[in-house]
């Protein structure tokens, strides 16, 4: 098991190094480009397989226990240990990351990314995968920071080199915002580590902030919280996200929304809540308030974008909807109750699946029509995808209703549980304030439904024009890349216990300070 | 060198018995360097001009020998030139701090020497580097020997753009160059071992005086002379101020030995209190100047641009190390009791100012300006000096100051390796593009993939982002000292600076991977360069493979793509310098403990 986890974290790095080398004889394929893209599929496939085996071998009866753990000394001077392990909180995220990266590699294999040589593209994707997987697998604060930073450079280059319009400024905005956030986070992590004498997340979590003074906790929670909030992103620190999403290539958008944003919320659950609980409690009402503003702001921005004549960009719209969805996740976390945190983790996964699917679909739409501008797509009556490409239109509608939280699909449970949690927040949090937040968030779900249905109305419906240009329906490879996401969305919606059974005991343990 | 040591011992109160037994092993590193310097000077007299290249090899061998002489000292602390009667008060101590700084200084000098071998050869033969960029057909050996630049319009244009400077410049005088470099290195190696103020100042001057001459060594070049003068005047003023400070301290405490001052200074007469405080501040000024801390930094950019590139590299690493070890010795060993009141806050403000000034100025360097690459490295080195000052300032506020400054050493070691590496790559490129603009680095990846990857690795180490893991963790230790000392505001200023620095480092990194603009016009030059790069590439890849599997130095498709023109490999010393720094950087990224352990141990023995 340990080796499996180590392979999952280090494998992509080795794969990235290998991607830059010339293909060995016998594996040259049709062209170097094709060979390296195949290499990407192979490596991510192996990692996905390893992640699935890890999930199968995971002791589901004790999901709150850290399993498959490795603990080696790396830098004694800084007390940094190579401490890896998974529990019920990180396991779903690891599988999700491995899955999404594999699907992205598969997608790129058939649909070559437009831009410079694919060798670098594959290498960057693999480094990105390694960084995100490491974020979810490490149990040392400084390693967590290292993993957090590791994704910055690959994502920067993915946007800046393979992106669309305005990619340069968008890439800069992305990296500067997140770096500023993570450096501030580092200060908070150092404060915690130096004050308590260890950087080990397991030890710190079971200590549950008892060895940290109140002022240290508050300062650390603020610093760490800001860093994570930028990544999540929380309103008003979200402004990098729409630009980055709009400019990023399809694969970049999928990974950004599906995986990178989760690093922020995961950090809240793994670092902030258990390690500096008093600090977290101090800021929880503010976090909840910002989260709710994010929900409303995201939905209103989407409503503004979807209007006729607004010239809204579909990718940008989904990016803003991410701000709203992550608002629900943050609201659940801010409630500091098991219910809310479970909901947050569930919404995390659901958002990764659904938004990943939506970005794939919009990317495919852009490949076919050359534009993601809603007005250009919809013309007078609507883009009429139902008529021109029924399967494609159906999938898009599926993604939209899943995203708005239709019961029976994955989007429902997370947001509902998050609001349940906020309805009855943890002791010490002001009930009235949280009730207001819950009510506002509930209003946000209505707005979410409104704009997503409007999107469906404008993109999928409408009269098929006489001389509509050829619009290819879903291709074979697209089916292959999208079906797993659809199936998992349905599965998580119909059988939420699969996920909640994993996360619930672990969340209880974290919130109770290590006592399960 | 020994003469100077003897001179520094002259003031010792009691007359010593004529011969003091000296632990020659302890003083070997600076002594060997000084002796080799003299040897080179002598050899220069007898060698015919054609054989002058031998001097370079001699110097490199000498520096390697000096590095090896550190090995026997590892077993424990040694001392030399001690007071009679008080055996624990010594002028020269070889403890762990000394060894680390000597390793840094001599290693830095060795790498500088490797860079210089090529620089001196090229300066003798001005068309040499130009010809490297010229299409094969025009590389007529006769024309090369005459120094006439024909047939390569791009290079010729760049040369005329430089004005009369390069064309009129005479070759670097090999003998003087090597002598001065070794002299300066000997002073720099002596400095960390000095434990009294007189030796310290003498060592500082031995390290600096040859550096002025090195900067101005490009005879016939106006820029070089101006830079040397600027450097000289401001440095001499700083030294004068330091000496004034030292005299104040001596007047008040009656001792020049750091440990004795530390004791005496706590019970100075009330009347003399102001004198001591003034003395402390003035002493620090000189060292702050050498480290190029903010108000004393103005000489850096012009000096770096005017100096030969290897000398700029030398100043940016060894020159800084000299200033820092001096500052550390004076603050932590001599005036620990003044930490919280005087030098702690002063250094904290200096650190914040230095890093901000350096980074903001580096941010504003236009990519198309002549020498912008060197200018940017110069300004960024000021920014890095700011980070180096942080643990020093923090040492004032912690109980265990000597331990805290270990972070400065760890950071300095990292900085030395990657900065010299960056300079080595810049030197490699400056052979074909003498203007050394940042814009000249565009599309380096297409031409020389391995060099570009290595250079990107260096830049990211300096920025402190993965894959430059060692850079990241070195910054983390520095941050940790600030947080630990309660200097939260300084940590936040530094955090903002890290982000500012990322902008220009990453902008440069991104440029390496861009596609060439107007590929048509410069195709010929690019092609030749590509081939030249492939050679480096092969060496680098081999070295990287030998060193470590992971990281950015990983071997990459080499050769193959370079099209057609005659193979013109990069000079061996440059290849070795780039390869060496890259391997060390990658190995350190895998095992950061190798340097970071200095951040976590008591460095001063005895």
mmCIF file of N, CA, C and O in Angstrom, chain A residues 14 17 20-22 74-78 80 116 119-120 142-143 145-147 149-154 156-157 161 172 175-177 179-181 183-184 186-187 190-191 194-195, chain B residues 445 453 460 464-467 469 472-473 476-477 479-480 483-484 491-492 495-496 498-499 502-503 506-507 509-510 513-515 554-557 589-593 596-597 600:
data_model
loop_
_atom_site.group_PDB
_atom_site.id
_atom_site.type_symbol
_atom_site.label_atom_id
_atom_site.label_comp_id
_atom_site.label_asym_id
_atom_site.label_seq_id
_atom_site.Cartn_x
_atom_site.Cartn_y
_atom_site.Cartn_z
ATOM 1 N N UNK A 14 8.208 11.098 -12.659
ATOM 2 C CA UNK A 14 9.097 10.315 -13.508
ATOM 3 C C UNK A 14 8.581 10.315 -14.940
ATOM 4 O O UNK A 14 9.338 10.440 -15.900
ATOM 5 N N UNK A 17 9.520 13.483 -16.643
ATOM 6 C CA UNK A 17 10.915 13.490 -17.090
ATOM 7 C C UNK A 17 11.057 12.661 -18.352
ATOM 8 O O UNK A 17 11.728 13.059 -19.310
ATOM 9 N N UNK A 20 10.081 14.149 -21.767
ATOM 10 C CA UNK A 20 10.996 15.067 -22.454
ATOM 11 C C UNK A 20 12.092 14.322 -23.202
ATOM 12 O O UNK A 20 12.788 14.896 -24.030
ATOM 13 N N UNK A 21 12.257 13.036 -22.888
ATOM 14 C CA UNK A 21 13.276 12.250 -23.579
ATOM 15 C C UNK A 21 12.712 11.743 -24.899
ATOM 16 O O UNK A 21 11.504 11.631 -25.062
ATOM 17 N N UNK A 22 13.586 11.462 -25.846
ATOM 18 C CA UNK A 22 13.072 10.884 -27.085
ATOM 19 C C UNK A 22 12.521 9.490 -26.821
ATOM 20 O O UNK A 22 12.969 8.799 -25.918
ATOM 21 N N UNK A 74 13.239 13.694 5.777
ATOM 22 C CA UNK A 74 13.803 14.251 4.533
ATOM 23 C C UNK A 74 14.755 15.402 4.840
ATOM 24 O O UNK A 74 15.916 15.374 4.471
ATOM 25 N N UNK A 75 14.254 16.431 5.513
ATOM 26 C CA UNK A 75 15.111 17.561 5.852
ATOM 27 C C UNK A 75 15.045 17.764 7.359
ATOM 28 O O UNK A 75 14.221 18.528 7.847
ATOM 29 N N UNK A 76 15.887 17.087 8.100
ATOM 30 C CA UNK A 76 15.817 17.217 9.560
ATOM 31 C C UNK A 76 15.973 18.656 10.024
ATOM 32 O O UNK A 76 15.390 19.051 11.033
ATOM 33 N N UNK A 77 16.741 19.445 9.278
ATOM 34 C CA UNK A 77 16.975 20.817 9.719
ATOM 35 C C UNK A 77 15.672 21.585 9.852
ATOM 36 O O UNK A 77 15.514 22.411 10.746
ATOM 37 N N UNK A 78 14.760 21.314 8.956
ATOM 38 C CA UNK A 78 13.477 22.022 8.998
ATOM 39 C C UNK A 78 12.390 21.147 9.585
ATOM 40 O O UNK A 78 11.237 21.534 9.630
ATOM 41 N N UNK A 80 11.211 18.520 8.234
ATOM 42 C CA UNK A 80 10.299 18.133 7.155
ATOM 43 C C UNK A 80 10.410 16.629 6.972
ATOM 44 O O UNK A 80 11.513 16.099 6.817
ATOM 45 N N UNK A 116 2.433 24.890 -28.986
ATOM 46 C CA UNK A 116 3.769 24.335 -29.205
ATOM 47 C C UNK A 116 3.795 22.817 -29.020
ATOM 48 O O UNK A 116 2.771 22.191 -28.766
ATOM 49 N N UNK A 119 5.299 17.533 -26.339
ATOM 50 C CA UNK A 119 6.172 16.947 -25.307
ATOM 51 C C UNK A 119 6.058 17.736 -24.016
ATOM 52 O O UNK A 119 5.831 17.188 -22.928
ATOM 53 N N UNK A 120 6.223 19.055 -24.150
ATOM 54 C CA UNK A 120 6.160 19.910 -22.971
ATOM 55 C C UNK A 120 4.765 19.862 -22.363
ATOM 56 O O UNK A 120 4.609 19.850 -21.145
ATOM 57 N N UNK A 142 4.915 21.531 5.611
ATOM 58 C CA UNK A 142 5.801 22.145 4.627
ATOM 59 C C UNK A 142 5.745 21.408 3.292
ATOM 60 O O UNK A 142 5.865 22.022 2.237
ATOM 61 N N UNK A 143 5.563 20.087 3.369
ATOM 62 C CA UNK A 143 5.390 19.351 2.117
ATOM 63 C C UNK A 143 4.089 19.757 1.436
ATOM 64 O O UNK A 143 4.012 19.865 0.215
ATOM 65 N N UNK A 145 2.799 22.648 1.566
ATOM 66 C CA UNK A 145 3.105 23.920 0.901
ATOM 67 C C UNK A 145 3.871 23.671 -0.400
ATOM 68 O O UNK A 145 3.580 24.269 -1.439
ATOM 69 N N UNK A 146 4.849 22.777 -0.330
ATOM 70 C CA UNK A 146 5.634 22.465 -1.529
ATOM 71 C C UNK A 146 4.726 21.956 -2.643
ATOM 72 O O UNK A 146 4.818 22.400 -3.798
ATOM 73 N N UNK A 147 3.828 21.030 -2.282
ATOM 74 C CA UNK A 147 2.923 20.479 -3.286
ATOM 75 C C UNK A 147 1.996 21.563 -3.832
ATOM 76 O O UNK A 147 1.704 21.615 -5.022
ATOM 77 N N UNK A 149 2.693 24.645 -4.181
ATOM 78 C CA UNK A 149 3.442 25.501 -5.089
ATOM 79 C C UNK A 149 3.764 24.796 -6.397
ATOM 80 O O UNK A 149 3.983 25.425 -7.418
ATOM 81 N N UNK A 150 3.825 23.458 -6.308
ATOM 82 C CA UNK A 150 4.294 22.698 -7.457
ATOM 83 C C UNK A 150 3.372 22.850 -8.664
ATOM 84 O O UNK A 150 3.809 22.721 -9.797
ATOM 85 N N UNK A 151 2.096 23.110 -8.411
ATOM 86 C CA UNK A 151 1.162 23.185 -9.537
ATOM 87 C C UNK A 151 1.228 24.535 -10.239
ATOM 88 O O UNK A 151 0.705 24.691 -11.339
ATOM 89 N N UNK A 152 1.865 25.520 -9.622
ATOM 90 C CA UNK A 152 1.782 26.875 -10.169
ATOM 91 C C UNK A 152 2.462 26.984 -11.528
ATOM 92 O O UNK A 152 1.874 27.474 -12.491
ATOM 93 N N UNK A 153 3.713 26.527 -11.589
ATOM 94 C CA UNK A 153 4.474 26.703 -12.822
ATOM 95 C C UNK A 153 3.841 25.944 -13.991
ATOM 96 O O UNK A 153 3.631 26.517 -15.060
ATOM 97 N N UNK A 154 3.482 24.641 -13.800
ATOM 98 C CA UNK A 154 2.846 23.949 -14.936
ATOM 99 C C UNK A 154 1.562 24.624 -15.396
ATOM 100 O O UNK A 154 1.342 24.778 -16.599
ATOM 101 N N UNK A 156 0.719 27.710 -15.064
ATOM 102 C CA UNK A 156 1.053 28.977 -15.723
ATOM 103 C C UNK A 156 1.376 28.717 -17.194
ATOM 104 O O UNK A 156 0.859 29.385 -18.085
ATOM 105 N N UNK A 157 2.234 27.741 -17.417
ATOM 106 C CA UNK A 157 2.637 27.494 -18.798
ATOM 107 C C UNK A 157 1.499 26.910 -19.633
ATOM 108 O O UNK A 157 1.380 27.212 -20.817
ATOM 109 N N UNK A 161 0.893 29.162 -22.763
ATOM 110 C CA UNK A 161 1.376 28.651 -24.032
ATOM 111 C C UNK A 161 0.288 27.980 -24.860
ATOM 112 O O UNK A 161 0.339 27.968 -26.075
ATOM 113 N N UNK A 172 -0.677 35.388 -15.929
ATOM 114 C CA UNK A 172 0.013 36.171 -14.885
ATOM 115 C C UNK A 172 -0.878 36.358 -13.672
ATOM 116 O O UNK A 172 -0.442 36.230 -12.537
ATOM 117 N N UNK A 175 -1.015 33.192 -11.598
ATOM 118 C CA UNK A 175 0.151 32.791 -10.800
ATOM 119 C C UNK A 175 0.446 33.811 -9.718
ATOM 120 O O UNK A 175 0.835 33.453 -8.605
ATOM 121 N N UNK A 176 0.228 35.087 -10.000
ATOM 122 C CA UNK A 176 0.546 36.090 -8.979
ATOM 123 C C UNK A 176 -0.431 36.006 -7.807
ATOM 124 O O UNK A 176 -0.013 36.038 -6.650
ATOM 125 N N UNK A 177 -1.708 35.897 -8.123
ATOM 126 C CA UNK A 177 -2.691 35.771 -7.053
ATOM 127 C C UNK A 177 -2.377 34.573 -6.182
ATOM 128 O O UNK A 177 -2.289 34.667 -4.972
ATOM 129 N N UNK A 179 0.283 32.739 -5.925
ATOM 130 C CA UNK A 179 1.564 32.744 -5.223
ATOM 131 C C UNK A 179 1.490 33.652 -4.008
ATOM 132 O O UNK A 179 1.940 33.281 -2.917
ATOM 133 N N UNK A 180 0.904 34.819 -4.194
ATOM 134 C CA UNK A 180 0.783 35.732 -3.052
ATOM 135 C C UNK A 180 0.019 35.034 -1.936
ATOM 136 O O UNK A 180 0.423 35.071 -0.766
ATOM 137 N N UNK A 181 -1.062 34.359 -2.324
ATOM 138 C CA UNK A 181 -1.835 33.623 -1.325
ATOM 139 C C UNK A 181 -1.000 32.567 -0.643
ATOM 140 O O UNK A 181 -0.985 32.470 0.586
ATOM 141 N N UNK A 183 2.227 32.278 -0.322
ATOM 142 C CA UNK A 183 3.318 32.762 0.528
ATOM 143 C C UNK A 183 2.772 33.211 1.875
ATOM 144 O O UNK A 183 3.365 32.938 2.920
ATOM 145 N N UNK A 184 1.623 33.870 1.841
ATOM 146 C CA UNK A 184 0.998 34.260 3.111
ATOM 147 C C UNK A 184 0.642 33.007 3.906
ATOM 148 O O UNK A 184 0.844 32.933 5.117
ATOM 149 N N UNK A 186 2.220 30.249 3.803
ATOM 150 C CA UNK A 186 3.461 29.705 4.351
ATOM 151 C C UNK A 186 3.761 30.352 5.697
ATOM 152 O O UNK A 186 4.173 29.669 6.647
ATOM 153 N N UNK A 187 3.561 31.668 5.784
ATOM 154 C CA UNK A 187 3.822 32.344 7.051
ATOM 155 C C UNK A 187 2.961 31.746 8.166
ATOM 156 O O UNK A 187 3.441 31.499 9.272
ATOM 157 N N UNK A 190 4.273 28.302 9.046
ATOM 158 C CA UNK A 190 5.503 28.387 9.836
ATOM 159 C C UNK A 190 5.180 28.772 11.277
ATOM 160 O O UNK A 190 5.770 28.234 12.216
ATOM 161 N N UNK A 191 4.250 29.692 11.420
ATOM 162 C CA UNK A 191 3.866 30.126 12.764
ATOM 163 C C UNK A 191 3.372 28.926 13.561
ATOM 164 O O UNK A 191 3.799 28.697 14.703
ATOM 165 N N UNK A 194 6.433 26.331 14.066
ATOM 166 C CA UNK A 194 7.479 26.759 14.980
ATOM 167 C C UNK A 194 6.937 26.874 16.401
ATOM 168 O O UNK A 194 7.640 26.602 17.370
ATOM 169 N N UNK A 195 5.676 27.258 16.503
ATOM 170 C CA UNK A 195 5.118 27.441 17.832
ATOM 171 C C UNK A 195 4.842 26.112 18.523
ATOM 172 O O UNK A 195 5.004 25.991 19.727
ATOM 173 N N UNK B 445 15.226 27.621 -25.760
ATOM 174 C CA UNK B 445 14.866 26.215 -25.682
ATOM 175 C C UNK B 445 14.938 25.559 -27.053
ATOM 176 O O UNK B 445 15.382 24.411 -27.182
ATOM 177 N N UNK B 453 16.753 24.518 -20.183
ATOM 178 C CA UNK B 453 16.128 23.908 -19.007
ATOM 179 C C UNK B 453 16.938 24.194 -17.751
ATOM 180 O O UNK B 453 16.397 24.502 -16.692
ATOM 181 N N UNK B 460 14.239 29.594 -11.455
ATOM 182 C CA UNK B 460 13.163 29.220 -10.548
ATOM 183 C C UNK B 460 13.703 28.959 -9.149
ATOM 184 O O UNK B 460 13.001 29.180 -8.159
ATOM 185 N N UNK B 464 12.443 30.727 -6.067
ATOM 186 C CA UNK B 464 11.960 29.920 -4.943
ATOM 187 C C UNK B 464 10.676 29.174 -5.229
ATOM 188 O O UNK B 464 9.807 29.077 -4.382
ATOM 189 N N UNK B 465 10.544 28.654 -6.439
ATOM 190 C CA UNK B 465 9.359 27.876 -6.781
ATOM 191 C C UNK B 465 9.785 26.498 -7.250
ATOM 192 O O UNK B 465 10.828 26.363 -7.868
ATOM 193 N N UNK B 466 9.002 25.462 -6.972
ATOM 194 C CA UNK B 466 9.319 24.177 -7.565
ATOM 195 C C UNK B 466 9.318 24.314 -9.083
ATOM 196 O O UNK B 466 8.495 25.083 -9.587
ATOM 197 N N UNK B 467 10.189 23.651 -9.807
ATOM 198 C CA UNK B 467 11.096 22.587 -9.381
ATOM 199 C C UNK B 467 12.362 23.064 -8.673
ATOM 200 O O UNK B 467 13.191 22.228 -8.345
ATOM 201 N N UNK B 469 13.456 23.301 -5.803
ATOM 202 C CA UNK B 469 13.067 22.980 -4.433
ATOM 203 C C UNK B 469 14.040 23.560 -3.421
ATOM 204 O O UNK B 469 13.639 24.046 -2.361
ATOM 205 N N UNK B 472 13.247 27.046 -2.806
ATOM 206 C CA UNK B 472 12.030 27.161 -2.004
ATOM 207 C C UNK B 472 12.331 26.947 -0.528
ATOM 208 O O UNK B 472 11.958 27.755 0.317
ATOM 209 N N UNK B 473 13.060 25.879 -0.228
ATOM 210 C CA UNK B 473 13.280 25.588 1.185
ATOM 211 C C UNK B 473 14.277 26.545 1.816
ATOM 212 O O UNK B 473 14.197 26.837 3.007
ATOM 213 N N UNK B 476 12.201 29.187 2.800
ATOM 214 C CA UNK B 476 11.394 28.804 3.960
ATOM 215 C C UNK B 476 12.196 28.970 5.244
ATOM 216 O O UNK B 476 11.681 29.477 6.242
ATOM 217 N N UNK B 477 13.482 28.579 5.235
ATOM 218 C CA UNK B 477 14.269 28.740 6.464
ATOM 219 C C UNK B 477 14.400 30.210 6.822
ATOM 220 O O UNK B 477 14.349 30.577 7.991
ATOM 221 N N UNK B 479 12.286 32.603 6.065
ATOM 222 C CA UNK B 479 10.986 32.989 6.608
ATOM 223 C C UNK B 479 10.853 32.509 8.058
ATOM 224 O O UNK B 479 10.365 33.230 8.926
ATOM 225 N N UNK B 480 11.314 31.281 8.274
ATOM 226 C CA UNK B 480 11.154 30.699 9.606
ATOM 227 C C UNK B 480 11.896 31.530 10.650
ATOM 228 O O UNK B 480 11.372 31.749 11.750
ATOM 229 N N UNK B 483 9.771 34.630 11.364
ATOM 230 C CA UNK B 483 8.569 34.321 12.136
ATOM 231 C C UNK B 483 8.952 33.972 13.570
ATOM 232 O O UNK B 483 8.322 34.411 14.537
ATOM 233 N N UNK B 484 10.023 33.204 13.694
ATOM 234 C CA UNK B 484 10.457 32.766 15.013
ATOM 235 C C UNK B 484 10.880 33.954 15.883
ATOM 236 O O UNK B 484 10.676 33.955 17.093
ATOM 237 N N UNK B 491 8.551 39.492 7.657
ATOM 238 C CA UNK B 491 8.141 38.306 6.903
ATOM 239 C C UNK B 491 7.121 38.681 5.836
ATOM 240 O O UNK B 491 7.170 38.177 4.708
ATOM 241 N N UNK B 492 6.213 39.588 6.177
ATOM 242 C CA UNK B 492 5.189 39.977 5.201
ATOM 243 C C UNK B 492 5.828 40.772 4.057
ATOM 244 O O UNK B 492 5.520 40.555 2.877
ATOM 245 N N UNK B 495 7.420 38.358 1.910
ATOM 246 C CA UNK B 495 6.446 37.616 1.112
ATOM 247 C C UNK B 495 6.056 38.411 -0.131
ATOM 248 O O UNK B 495 6.015 37.888 -1.249
ATOM 249 N N UNK B 496 5.806 39.716 0.075
ATOM 250 C CA UNK B 496 5.452 40.548 -1.076
ATOM 251 C C UNK B 496 6.604 40.589 -2.073
ATOM 252 O O UNK B 496 6.397 40.544 -3.293
ATOM 253 N N UNK B 498 8.848 38.280 -2.593
ATOM 254 C CA UNK B 498 8.958 37.012 -3.314
ATOM 255 C C UNK B 498 8.031 37.034 -4.531
ATOM 256 O O UNK B 498 8.390 36.573 -5.616
ATOM 257 N N UNK B 499 6.857 37.626 -4.345
ATOM 258 C CA UNK B 499 5.905 37.679 -5.456
ATOM 259 C C UNK B 499 6.418 38.630 -6.550
ATOM 260 O O UNK B 499 6.352 38.316 -7.744
ATOM 261 N N UNK B 502 9.103 36.982 -8.426
ATOM 262 C CA UNK B 502 8.627 35.936 -9.326
ATOM 263 C C UNK B 502 8.295 36.522 -10.699
ATOM 264 O O UNK B 502 8.532 35.890 -11.716
ATOM 265 N N UNK B 503 7.767 37.748 -10.703
ATOM 266 C CA UNK B 503 7.338 38.317 -11.983
ATOM 267 C C UNK B 503 8.516 38.376 -12.948
ATOM 268 O O UNK B 503 8.433 37.895 -14.076
ATOM 269 N N UNK B 506 10.034 34.788 -13.688
ATOM 270 C CA UNK B 506 9.179 33.944 -14.529
ATOM 271 C C UNK B 506 9.055 34.532 -15.935
ATOM 272 O O UNK B 506 8.980 33.798 -16.920
ATOM 273 N N UNK B 507 9.051 35.867 -16.013
ATOM 274 C CA UNK B 507 8.976 36.492 -17.330
ATOM 275 C C UNK B 507 10.177 36.054 -18.169
ATOM 276 O O UNK B 507 10.051 35.703 -19.337
ATOM 277 N N UNK B 509 11.988 33.301 -17.600
ATOM 278 C CA UNK B 509 11.851 31.872 -17.856
ATOM 279 C C UNK B 509 10.928 31.624 -19.042
ATOM 280 O O UNK B 509 11.230 30.817 -19.920
ATOM 281 N N UNK B 510 9.806 32.339 -19.044
ATOM 282 C CA UNK B 510 8.838 32.128 -20.127
ATOM 283 C C UNK B 510 9.451 32.488 -21.472
ATOM 284 O O UNK B 510 9.173 31.846 -22.485
ATOM 285 N N UNK B 513 11.201 29.825 -23.575
ATOM 286 C CA UNK B 513 10.434 28.804 -24.275
ATOM 287 C C UNK B 513 9.567 29.375 -25.388
ATOM 288 O O UNK B 513 8.829 28.644 -26.036
ATOM 289 N N UNK B 514 9.652 30.707 -25.564
ATOM 290 C CA UNK B 514 8.888 31.300 -26.660
ATOM 291 C C UNK B 514 9.523 30.917 -27.994
ATOM 292 O O UNK B 514 10.695 30.539 -28.056
ATOM 293 N N UNK B 515 8.724 31.060 -29.053
ATOM 294 C CA UNK B 515 9.314 30.815 -30.359
ATOM 295 C C UNK B 515 10.039 32.074 -30.813
ATOM 296 O O UNK B 515 9.706 33.180 -30.402
ATOM 297 N N UNK B 554 17.021 17.077 -15.779
ATOM 298 C CA UNK B 554 16.891 15.804 -16.452
ATOM 299 C C UNK B 554 17.323 15.899 -17.902
ATOM 300 O O UNK B 554 17.070 16.874 -18.580
ATOM 301 N N UNK B 555 17.950 14.873 -18.312
ATOM 302 C CA UNK B 555 18.459 14.842 -19.666
ATOM 303 C C UNK B 555 17.326 14.959 -20.667
ATOM 304 O O UNK B 555 16.229 14.531 -20.441
ATOM 305 N N UNK B 556 17.644 15.561 -21.764
ATOM 306 C CA UNK B 556 16.614 15.883 -22.733
ATOM 307 C C UNK B 556 17.162 15.568 -24.107
ATOM 308 O O UNK B 556 18.367 15.491 -24.301
ATOM 309 N N UNK B 557 16.249 15.399 -25.009
ATOM 310 C CA UNK B 557 16.640 15.134 -26.381
ATOM 311 C C UNK B 557 17.762 16.071 -26.812
ATOM 312 O O UNK B 557 17.615 17.272 -26.780
ATOM 313 N N UNK B 589 18.371 19.951 -4.608
ATOM 314 C CA UNK B 589 16.916 19.963 -4.617
ATOM 315 C C UNK B 589 16.362 18.630 -4.151
ATOM 316 O O UNK B 589 15.288 18.563 -3.572
ATOM 317 N N UNK B 590 17.111 17.558 -4.419
ATOM 318 C CA UNK B 590 16.666 16.255 -3.938
ATOM 319 C C UNK B 590 16.954 16.090 -2.462
ATOM 320 O O UNK B 590 16.194 15.456 -1.743
ATOM 321 N N UNK B 591 18.062 16.642 -2.021
ATOM 322 C CA UNK B 591 18.466 16.481 -0.619
ATOM 323 C C UNK B 591 18.806 17.831 -0.022
ATOM 324 O O UNK B 591 19.968 18.148 0.205
ATOM 325 N N UNK B 592 17.801 18.660 0.233
ATOM 326 C CA UNK B 592 18.059 20.014 0.735
ATOM 327 C C UNK B 592 18.787 20.019 2.081
ATOM 328 O O UNK B 592 19.420 21.001 2.439
ATOM 329 N N UNK B 593 18.700 18.890 2.780
ATOM 330 C CA UNK B 593 19.342 18.829 4.083
ATOM 331 C C UNK B 593 20.825 19.162 3.994
ATOM 332 O O UNK B 593 21.416 19.682 4.936
ATOM 333 N N UNK B 596 20.755 22.855 4.268
ATOM 334 C CA UNK B 596 19.884 23.408 5.298
ATOM 335 C C UNK B 596 20.336 23.013 6.696
ATOM 336 O O UNK B 596 19.949 23.638 7.672
ATOM 337 N N UNK B 597 21.166 21.969 6.786
ATOM 338 C CA UNK B 597 21.577 21.583 8.139
ATOM 339 C C UNK B 597 22.356 22.698 8.815
ATOM 340 O O UNK B 597 22.379 22.810 10.030
ATOM 341 N N UNK B 600 20.567 24.776 11.242
ATOM 342 C CA UNK B 600 20.062 24.127 12.447
ATOM 343 C C UNK B 600 21.204 23.628 13.327
ATOM 344 O O UNK B 600 21.130 22.585 13.928
#
